[in-house]
GROMACS .gro file of C-alpha atoms in nm:
model
  368
    1MET     CA    1  -3.735   0.512  -0.124
    2SER     CA    2  -3.468   0.515  -0.451
    3ALA     CA    3  -3.595   0.838  -0.531
    4ASN     CA    4  -3.497   0.952  -0.168
    5LEU     CA    5  -3.185   0.798  -0.181
    6GLU     CA    6  -3.077   0.921  -0.503
    7ILE     CA    7  -3.167   1.303  -0.376
    8ARG     CA    8  -3.015   1.265  -0.063
    9ALA     CA    9  -2.663   1.118  -0.261
   10ARG     CA   10  -2.677   1.414  -0.502
   11ASP     CA   11  -2.710   1.641  -0.204
   12LEU     CA   12  -2.437   1.491  -0.034
   13LEU     CA   13  -2.198   1.496  -0.365
   14ALA     CA   14  -2.310   1.837  -0.421
   15THR     CA   15  -2.134   1.981  -0.051
   16ALA     CA   16  -1.809   1.804  -0.268
   17GLY     CA   17  -1.864   1.998  -0.565
   18ILE     CA   18  -1.954   1.698  -0.754
   19ALA     CA   19  -2.262   1.674  -0.986
   20VAL     CA   20  -2.448   1.364  -1.130
   21GLY     CA   21  -2.486   1.395  -1.490
   22GLY     CA   22  -2.263   1.683  -1.516
   23SER     CA   23  -1.974   1.804  -1.745
   24GLN     CA   24  -1.703   1.869  -1.521
   25PRO     CA   25  -1.405   1.607  -1.548
   26TRP     CA   26  -1.524   1.466  -1.161
   27ASP     CA   27  -1.880   1.432  -1.211
   28LEU     CA   28  -2.047   1.119  -1.207
   29SER     CA   29  -2.267   0.927  -1.515
   30VAL     CA   30  -2.496   0.692  -1.352
   31HIS     CA   31  -2.565   0.367  -1.543
   32ASN     CA   32  -2.791   0.200  -1.292
   33PRO     CA   33  -3.004   0.350  -1.073
   34ARG     CA   34  -2.938   0.080  -0.764
   35LEU     CA   35  -2.607   0.283  -0.707
   36TYR     CA   36  -2.747   0.452  -0.433
   37TRP     CA   37  -2.921   0.188  -0.250
   38ARG     CA   38  -2.575   0.012  -0.302
   39VAL     CA   39  -2.365   0.272  -0.155
   40PHE     CA   40  -2.579   0.370   0.117
   41ARG     CA   41  -2.604  -0.007   0.249
   42LEU     CA   42  -2.253  -0.089   0.166
   43GLY     CA   43  -2.033   0.239   0.208
   44SER     CA   44  -1.679   0.226   0.036
   45LEU     CA   45  -1.766  -0.182  -0.055
   46GLY     CA   46  -2.065  -0.067  -0.251
   47LEU     CA   47  -1.901   0.224  -0.415
   48GLY     CA   48  -1.598   0.048  -0.535
   49GLU     CA   49  -1.808  -0.296  -0.637
   50SER     CA   50  -2.057  -0.070  -0.838
   51TYR     CA   51  -1.781   0.107  -1.003
   52MET     CA   52  -1.621  -0.277  -1.111
   53ASP     CA   53  -1.973  -0.376  -1.213
   54GLY     CA   54  -2.005  -0.038  -1.422
   55TRP     CA   55  -2.290   0.094  -1.256
   56TRP     CA   56  -2.129   0.429  -1.268
   57ASP     CA   57  -1.820   0.605  -1.465
   58CYS     CA   58  -1.631   0.951  -1.412
   59PRO     CA   59  -1.380   1.083  -1.637
   60ARG     CA   60  -1.106   1.134  -1.368
   61LEU     CA   61  -1.153   0.931  -1.053
   62ASP     CA   62  -0.868   1.054  -0.890
   63LEU     CA   63  -1.080   1.434  -0.904
   64PHE     CA   64  -1.371   1.265  -0.777
   65PHE     CA   65  -1.209   1.128  -0.492
   66GLU     CA   66  -1.000   1.439  -0.413
   67ARG     CA   67  -1.310   1.634  -0.376
   68LEU     CA   68  -1.489   1.347  -0.165
   69PHE     CA   69  -1.202   1.332   0.064
   70ALA     CA   70  -1.199   1.668   0.082
   71ALA     CA   71  -1.557   1.725   0.206
   72GLY     CA   72  -1.515   1.431   0.452
   73LEU     CA   73  -1.768   1.226   0.280
   74ASP     CA   74  -1.560   0.897   0.293
   75ARG     CA   75  -1.605   0.879   0.682
   76LEU     CA   76  -1.984   0.814   0.625
   77GLY     CA   77  -1.902   0.482   0.509
   78THR     CA   78  -1.738   0.375   0.860
   79ARG     CA   79  -2.058   0.358   1.004
   80CYS     CA   80  -2.170   0.092   0.728
   81TRP     CA   81  -2.192  -0.272   0.821
   82PRO     CA   82  -1.896  -0.391   0.650
   83ALA     CA   83  -1.674  -0.143   0.848
   84LEU     CA   84  -1.793  -0.247   1.139
   85LEU     CA   85  -1.781  -0.595   1.090
   86LEU     CA   86  -1.391  -0.558   1.028
   87SER     CA   87  -1.369  -0.389   1.302
   88VAL     CA   88  -1.520  -0.623   1.547
   89ARG     CA   89  -1.310  -0.892   1.346
   90ALA     CA   90  -0.959  -0.701   1.429
   91ARG     CA   91  -1.059  -0.672   1.787
   92LEU     CA   92  -1.142  -1.064   1.847
   93PHE     CA   93  -0.878  -1.198   1.622
   94ASN     CA   94  -0.544  -1.147   1.454
   95PRO     CA   95  -0.592  -1.101   1.089
   96GLN     CA   96  -0.225  -1.097   1.005
   97SER     CA   97  -0.134  -1.429   1.207
   98THR     CA   98   0.130  -1.683   1.082
   99ARG     CA   99  -0.089  -1.859   0.936
  100ARG     CA  100  -0.302  -1.577   0.755
  101ALA     CA  101  -0.015  -1.362   0.656
  102PRO     CA  102   0.054  -1.539   0.340
  103ILE     CA  103  -0.339  -1.451   0.201
  104VAL     CA  104  -0.232  -1.117   0.093
  105SER     CA  105   0.076  -1.257  -0.150
  106ARG     CA  106  -0.162  -1.541  -0.281
  107ARG     CA  107  -0.418  -1.243  -0.381
  108HIS     CA  108  -0.235  -0.933  -0.455
  109TYR     CA  109   0.156  -0.990  -0.512
  110ASP     CA  110   0.119  -1.326  -0.703
  111ILE     CA  111  -0.153  -1.221  -0.935
  112GLY     CA  112   0.109  -1.160  -1.226
  113ASN     CA  113   0.448  -1.081  -1.240
  114ASP     CA  114   0.386  -0.935  -1.635
  115LEU     CA  115   0.122  -0.701  -1.453
  116PHE     CA  116   0.353  -0.560  -1.214
  117ALA     CA  117   0.647  -0.504  -1.427
  118ALA     CA  118   0.444  -0.317  -1.688
  119MET     CA  119   0.317  -0.102  -1.432
  120LEU     CA  120   0.590  -0.032  -1.229
  121GLY     CA  121   0.944   0.140  -1.322
  122PRO     CA  122   1.236  -0.066  -1.427
  123GLN     CA  123   1.384  -0.104  -1.070
  124MET     CA  124   1.007  -0.244  -0.999
  125VAL     CA  125   0.987  -0.064  -0.679
  126TYR     CA  126   0.628  -0.069  -0.545
  127THR     CA  127   0.588   0.200  -0.320
  128THR     CA  128   0.655   0.546  -0.368
  129GLY     CA  129   0.911   0.692  -0.544
  130LEU     CA  130   1.112   1.037  -0.473
  131TRP     CA  131   1.005   1.313  -0.713
  132GLU     CA  132   1.207   1.609  -0.616
  133ALA     CA  133   1.420   1.629  -0.882
  134ALA     CA  134   1.304   1.319  -1.119
  135ARG     CA  135   1.148   1.367  -1.458
  136ASN     CA  136   1.013   1.015  -1.493
  137LEU     CA  137   0.920   0.743  -1.274
  138GLU     CA  138   1.236   0.569  -1.363
  139GLU     CA  139   1.416   0.867  -1.207
  140ALA     CA  140   1.180   0.855  -0.886
  141GLU     CA  141   1.231   0.506  -0.829
  142VAL     CA  142   1.649   0.537  -0.883
  143ALA     CA  143   1.627   0.843  -0.622
  144LYS     CA  144   1.393   0.689  -0.371
  145LEU     CA  145   1.657   0.408  -0.350
  146ASN     CA  146   1.950   0.573  -0.351
  147ALA     CA  147   1.803   0.822  -0.062
  148VAL     CA  148   1.739   0.490   0.125
  149CYS     CA  149   2.107   0.384   0.094
  150GLN     CA  150   2.246   0.736   0.182
  151LYS     CA  151   2.032   0.748   0.507
  152LEU     CA  152   2.150   0.423   0.599
  153ALA     CA  153   2.536   0.538   0.533
  154LEU     CA  154   2.568   0.200   0.376
  155GLU     CA  155   2.973   0.086   0.319
  156PRO     CA  156   3.098  -0.147   0.103
  157GLY     CA  157   3.099  -0.493   0.279
  158MET     CA  158   2.791  -0.439   0.513
  159ARG     CA  159   2.513  -0.667   0.582
  160VAL     CA  160   2.178  -0.575   0.501
  161LEU     CA  161   1.836  -0.714   0.600
  162ASP     CA  162   1.550  -0.645   0.375
  163ILE     CA  163   1.208  -0.721   0.504
  164GLY     CA  164   0.950  -0.747   0.270
  165CYS     CA  165   1.198  -0.755  -0.004
  166GLY     CA  166   0.937  -0.774  -0.309
  167TRP     CA  167   1.120  -0.844  -0.639
  168GLY     CA  168   1.453  -0.772  -0.480
  169SER     CA  169   1.464  -0.412  -0.603
  170PHE     CA  170   1.612  -0.250  -0.313
  171ALA     CA  171   1.867  -0.561  -0.264
  172ARG     CA  172   1.984  -0.508  -0.607
  173PHE     CA  173   2.036  -0.158  -0.608
  174ALA     CA  174   2.232  -0.174  -0.287
  175ALA     CA  175   2.434  -0.468  -0.380
  176SER     CA  176   2.515  -0.345  -0.707
  177ARG     CA  177   2.577   0.003  -0.640
  178TYR     CA  178   2.684   0.018  -0.258
  179ASN     CA  179   2.867  -0.336  -0.251
  180VAL     CA  180   2.703  -0.465   0.057
  181GLN     CA  181   2.560  -0.797   0.126
  182VAL     CA  182   2.160  -0.812   0.144
  183ASP     CA  183   1.944  -1.077   0.281
  184GLY     CA  184   1.587  -1.045   0.178
  185ILE     CA  185   1.250  -1.205   0.298
  186THR     CA  186   0.890  -1.207   0.117
  187LEU     CA  187   0.607  -1.421   0.157
  188SER     CA  188   0.548  -1.390  -0.212
  189ARG     CA  189   0.626  -1.717  -0.451
  190ALA     CA  190   0.602  -1.501  -0.767
  191GLN     CA  191   0.808  -1.201  -0.610
  192LEU     CA  192   1.065  -1.442  -0.493
  193ALA     CA  193   1.106  -1.640  -0.787
  194LEU     CA  194   1.131  -1.304  -1.034
  195GLY     CA  195   1.379  -1.157  -0.755
  196GLN     CA  196   1.625  -1.445  -0.749
  197GLU     CA  197   1.634  -1.416  -1.131
  198LEU     CA  198   1.726  -1.043  -1.133
  199CYS     CA  199   1.918  -1.043  -0.849
  200GLY     CA  200   2.138  -1.325  -1.082
  201THR     CA  201   2.505  -1.329  -0.930
  202LEU     CA  202   2.500  -1.043  -0.683
  203PRO     CA  203   2.555  -1.113  -0.316
  204VAL     CA  204   2.172  -1.115  -0.239
  205GLN     CA  205   1.977  -1.409  -0.108
  206LEU     CA  206   1.606  -1.403  -0.092
  207HIS     CA  207   1.397  -1.614   0.102
  208LEU     CA  208   1.042  -1.732   0.156
  209GLN     CA  209   1.004  -1.624   0.477
  210ASP     CA  210   0.773  -1.449   0.735
  211TYR     CA  211   0.958  -1.179   0.991
  212ARG     CA  212   0.855  -1.369   1.306
  213GLU     CA  213   1.055  -1.689   1.188
  214ALA     CA  214   1.389  -1.488   1.175
  215PRO     CA  215   1.622  -1.757   1.398
  216ARG     CA  216   1.769  -1.653   1.707
  217ALA     CA  217   2.113  -1.708   1.547
  218LEU     CA  218   2.090  -1.385   1.366
  219ALA     CA  219   2.095  -1.224   1.668
  220ALA     CA  220   2.269  -0.895   1.588
  221CYS     CA  221   2.384  -0.991   1.275
  222TYR     CA  222   2.257  -0.716   1.045
  223ASP     CA  223   2.467  -0.390   1.036
  224ARG     CA  224   2.114  -0.223   0.869
  225ILE     CA  225   1.778  -0.328   0.826
  226VAL     CA  226   1.560  -0.173   0.557
  227SER     CA  227   1.157  -0.247   0.511
  228LEU     CA  228   0.993  -0.064   0.229
  229GLY     CA  229   0.585  -0.074   0.194
  230MET     CA  230   0.551  -0.416   0.381
  231PHE     CA  231   0.465  -0.284   0.709
  232GLU     CA  232   0.125  -0.232   0.594
  233HIS     CA  233   0.057  -0.574   0.624
  234VAL     CA  234   0.199  -0.638   0.999
  235GLY     CA  235  -0.094  -0.537   1.176
  236ALA     CA  236  -0.164  -0.390   1.497
  237ARG     CA  237  -0.142  -0.674   1.705
  238ASN     CA  238   0.178  -0.777   1.594
  239TYR     CA  239   0.365  -0.431   1.580
  240ARG     CA  240   0.544  -0.475   1.894
  241ARG     CA  241   0.693  -0.819   1.739
  242PHE     CA  242   0.804  -0.695   1.451
  243PHE     CA  243   1.029  -0.412   1.616
  244ALA     CA  244   1.167  -0.680   1.889
  245THR     CA  245   1.231  -0.915   1.617
  246ALA     CA  246   1.425  -0.592   1.424
  247ARG     CA  247   1.620  -0.493   1.698
  248ARG     CA  248   1.706  -0.846   1.792
  249CYS     CA  249   1.856  -0.871   1.435
  250LEU     CA  250   2.056  -0.556   1.421
  251ALA     CA  251   2.406  -0.486   1.549
  252ALA     CA  252   2.384  -0.214   1.823
  253ALA     CA  253   2.560   0.053   1.621
  254GLY     CA  254   2.340  -0.001   1.335
  255LYS     CA  255   2.032   0.187   1.159
  256MET     CA  256   1.678   0.070   1.024
  257TYR     CA  257   1.466   0.233   0.764
  258LEU     CA  258   1.131   0.204   0.772
  259SER     CA  259   0.886   0.319   0.512
  260THR     CA  260   0.483   0.274   0.566
  261ILE     CA  261   0.209   0.418   0.434
  262GLY     CA  262   0.032   0.612   0.755
  263SER     CA  263  -0.336   0.646   0.891
  264ASN     CA  264  -0.450   1.005   1.056
  265ARG     CA  265  -0.634   0.812   1.325
  266SER     CA  266  -0.556   0.464   1.525
  267VAL     CA  267  -0.798   0.191   1.408
  268ARG     CA  268  -0.749  -0.171   1.389
  269SER     CA  269  -0.892  -0.254   1.027
  270THR     CA  270  -0.906  -0.114   0.682
  271ASP     CA  271  -1.152   0.007   0.453
  272PRO     CA  272  -1.368  -0.310   0.298
  273TRP     CA  273  -1.350  -0.246  -0.056
  274ILE     CA  274  -0.942  -0.249  -0.006
  275GLU     CA  275  -0.965  -0.538   0.210
  276ARG     CA  276  -1.156  -0.743   0.002
  277TYR     CA  277  -1.024  -0.655  -0.331
  278ILE     CA  278  -0.642  -0.520  -0.305
  279PHE     CA  279  -0.470  -0.611   0.059
  280PRO     CA  280  -0.649  -0.880   0.257
  281ASN     CA  281  -0.571  -0.857   0.616
  282SER     CA  282  -0.413  -0.527   0.557
  283HIS     CA  283  -0.354  -0.233   0.864
  284LEU     CA  284  -0.224   0.123   0.844
  285PRO     CA  285  -0.073   0.238   1.126
  286SER     CA  286  -0.087   0.568   1.326
  287ILE     CA  287   0.189   0.785   1.450
  288GLN     CA  288   0.065   0.696   1.835
  289GLN     CA  289   0.057   0.300   1.724
  290LEU     CA  290   0.392   0.333   1.574
  291GLY     CA  291   0.554   0.509   1.900
  292THR     CA  292   0.394   0.251   2.125
  293ALA     CA  293   0.556  -0.046   1.907
  294MET     CA  294   0.886   0.135   1.892
  295GLU     CA  295   0.901   0.202   2.257
  296GLY     CA  296   1.197   0.033   2.428
  297HIS     CA  297   1.325  -0.091   2.102
  298PHE     CA  298   1.419   0.235   1.862
  299THR     CA  299   1.396   0.576   1.866
  300PRO     CA  300   1.359   0.785   1.516
  301LEU     CA  301   1.670   0.993   1.395
  302GLU     CA  302   1.417   1.135   1.108
  303TRP     CA  303   1.067   1.086   1.038
  304LEU     CA  304   0.949   1.242   0.697
  305ASN     CA  305   0.609   1.236   0.502
  306TRP     CA  306   0.635   1.178   0.140
  307ALA     CA  307   0.251   1.171   0.044
  308GLY     CA  308   0.269   1.405  -0.229
  309ASP     CA  309   0.569   1.165  -0.377
  310TYR     CA  310   0.328   0.885  -0.376
  311ASP     CA  311   0.021   1.076  -0.536
  312ARG     CA  312   0.270   1.106  -0.812
  313THR     CA  313   0.395   0.781  -0.830
  314LEU     CA  314   0.048   0.619  -0.845
  315MET     CA  315  -0.055   0.850  -1.125
  316ALA     CA  316   0.248   0.721  -1.312
  317TRP     CA  317   0.163   0.353  -1.220
  318HIS     CA  318  -0.218   0.438  -1.350
  319GLU     CA  319  -0.072   0.553  -1.697
  320ASN     CA  320   0.144   0.255  -1.766
  321PHE     CA  321  -0.133   0.023  -1.676
  322SER     CA  322  -0.385   0.229  -1.895
  323ALA     CA  323  -0.134   0.181  -2.193
  324GLY     CA  324  -0.181  -0.216  -2.159
  325TRP     CA  325  -0.552  -0.169  -2.108
  326ASP     CA  326  -0.664  -0.408  -2.368
  327LYS     CA  327  -0.415  -0.673  -2.275
  328TRP     CA  328  -0.517  -0.650  -1.910
  329SER     CA  329  -0.862  -0.687  -2.032
  330ARG     CA  330  -0.810  -0.997  -2.218
  331GLU     CA  331  -0.604  -1.156  -1.939
  332TYR     CA  332  -0.779  -1.072  -1.621
  333GLY     CA  333  -1.127  -0.926  -1.710
  334GLU     CA  334  -1.254  -0.608  -1.764
  335ARG     CA  335  -1.417  -0.602  -1.422
  336PHE     CA  336  -1.061  -0.651  -1.258
  337CYS     CA  337  -0.915  -0.376  -1.499
  338ARG     CA  338  -1.184  -0.154  -1.364
  339MET     CA  339  -1.086  -0.246  -1.019
  340TRP     CA  340  -0.713  -0.164  -1.053
  341ARG     CA  341  -0.812   0.166  -1.171
  342PHE     CA  342  -1.033   0.242  -0.868
  343TYR     CA  343  -0.734   0.092  -0.673
  344LEU     CA  344  -0.486   0.332  -0.823
  345LEU     CA  345  -0.708   0.674  -0.853
  346SER     CA  346  -0.843   0.641  -0.514
  347SER     CA  347  -0.514   0.572  -0.358
  348ALA     CA  348  -0.366   0.901  -0.537
  349ALA     CA  349  -0.610   1.130  -0.418
  350ALA     CA  350  -0.601   0.993  -0.053
  351PHE     CA  351  -0.253   1.095  -0.048
  352ARG     CA  352  -0.313   1.444  -0.262
  353THR     CA  353  -0.549   1.530  -0.001
  354ARG     CA  354  -0.342   1.371   0.307
  355ARG     CA  355  -0.620   1.135   0.399
  356LEU     CA  356  -0.324   0.905   0.392
  357GLN     CA  357   0.051   0.971   0.468
  358VAL     CA  358   0.378   0.791   0.363
  359TRP     CA  359   0.625   0.764   0.610
  360GLN     CA  360   0.989   0.768   0.576
  361MET     CA  361   1.164   0.685   0.900
  362LEU     CA  362   1.523   0.643   1.009
  363LEU     CA  363   1.545   0.441   1.353
  364GLU     CA  364   1.819   0.382   1.567
  365PRO     CA  365   1.814   0.100   1.802
  366LEU     CA  366   1.788   0.136   2.175
  367PRO     CA  367   2.001  -0.043   2.426
  368SER     CA  368   1.902  -0.362   2.486
   0.00000   0.00000   0.00000
């Protein structure tokens, strides 16, 4: 059985130009022959966990996944039981309910501000940068934040709501450079603590709050709303409520900027490995799901795709993370470091091959 699985695996990889024991940077070195059984049984979960456990290696994981995605081999994992189980769960329950929403903060965003500060650029923007004219990650971060502020046509004195404010990167930037007042909300206690410290005396207020808890008193209170890299945690069951809440908080003449990773297909669950180890209870929207959710609340003025920029951003994050590998290995363990590398480089390849998109949307509210 084991020999047959290995032959089948080698044949499938060959269709993507990947060899086991080959000399190319995208080829695999297999250290444990049980790898094949684990992957065929568990799909992406088995592939990721076996890498974390040191069962296989590859000099350039991003190139390995680039070929894997281009050949469509990742789709085979959707037939394995972990993916099917997640799909069933999403149909029966609301994985992103108010009670469950903070789980991703505890398991991802709260793992250590020191790690994120070292990996991200100086602005601590945990979403794609804009690389059109940027020479490095810092410039790409600044270009992204400037682009958002300019699309929103921020003017001094405006009041802005940042849904999913993270460490307050946009809030600090907009308040200091565009003289606006920003209220930010996050579910991460670690992000909140550092964000409040970094914002200092700026006209910024950051709060530990779920977007669904926005009080009715905030109706039409904000001139602008921004949400960068948070919508991935909203979930399909909650999309309509998200846009309804944003519409209620936005002035009639206001604008909203939404940045989210997007899926090419309408599904209700995420990749099993990502679900277990990186972003629990996450979900990537499709164009159809976004359109249905916005209907009656917003209309797009602009809808762009920055997938290529996210590829470059993730590669820059990986370079920063790898520079501190010894430190992170001591603090978090070797298995964590391999997990994090797998996350960053597989994600970079997903954007490179357009397996994933990252949409930048400027939205206008529709009349109530």
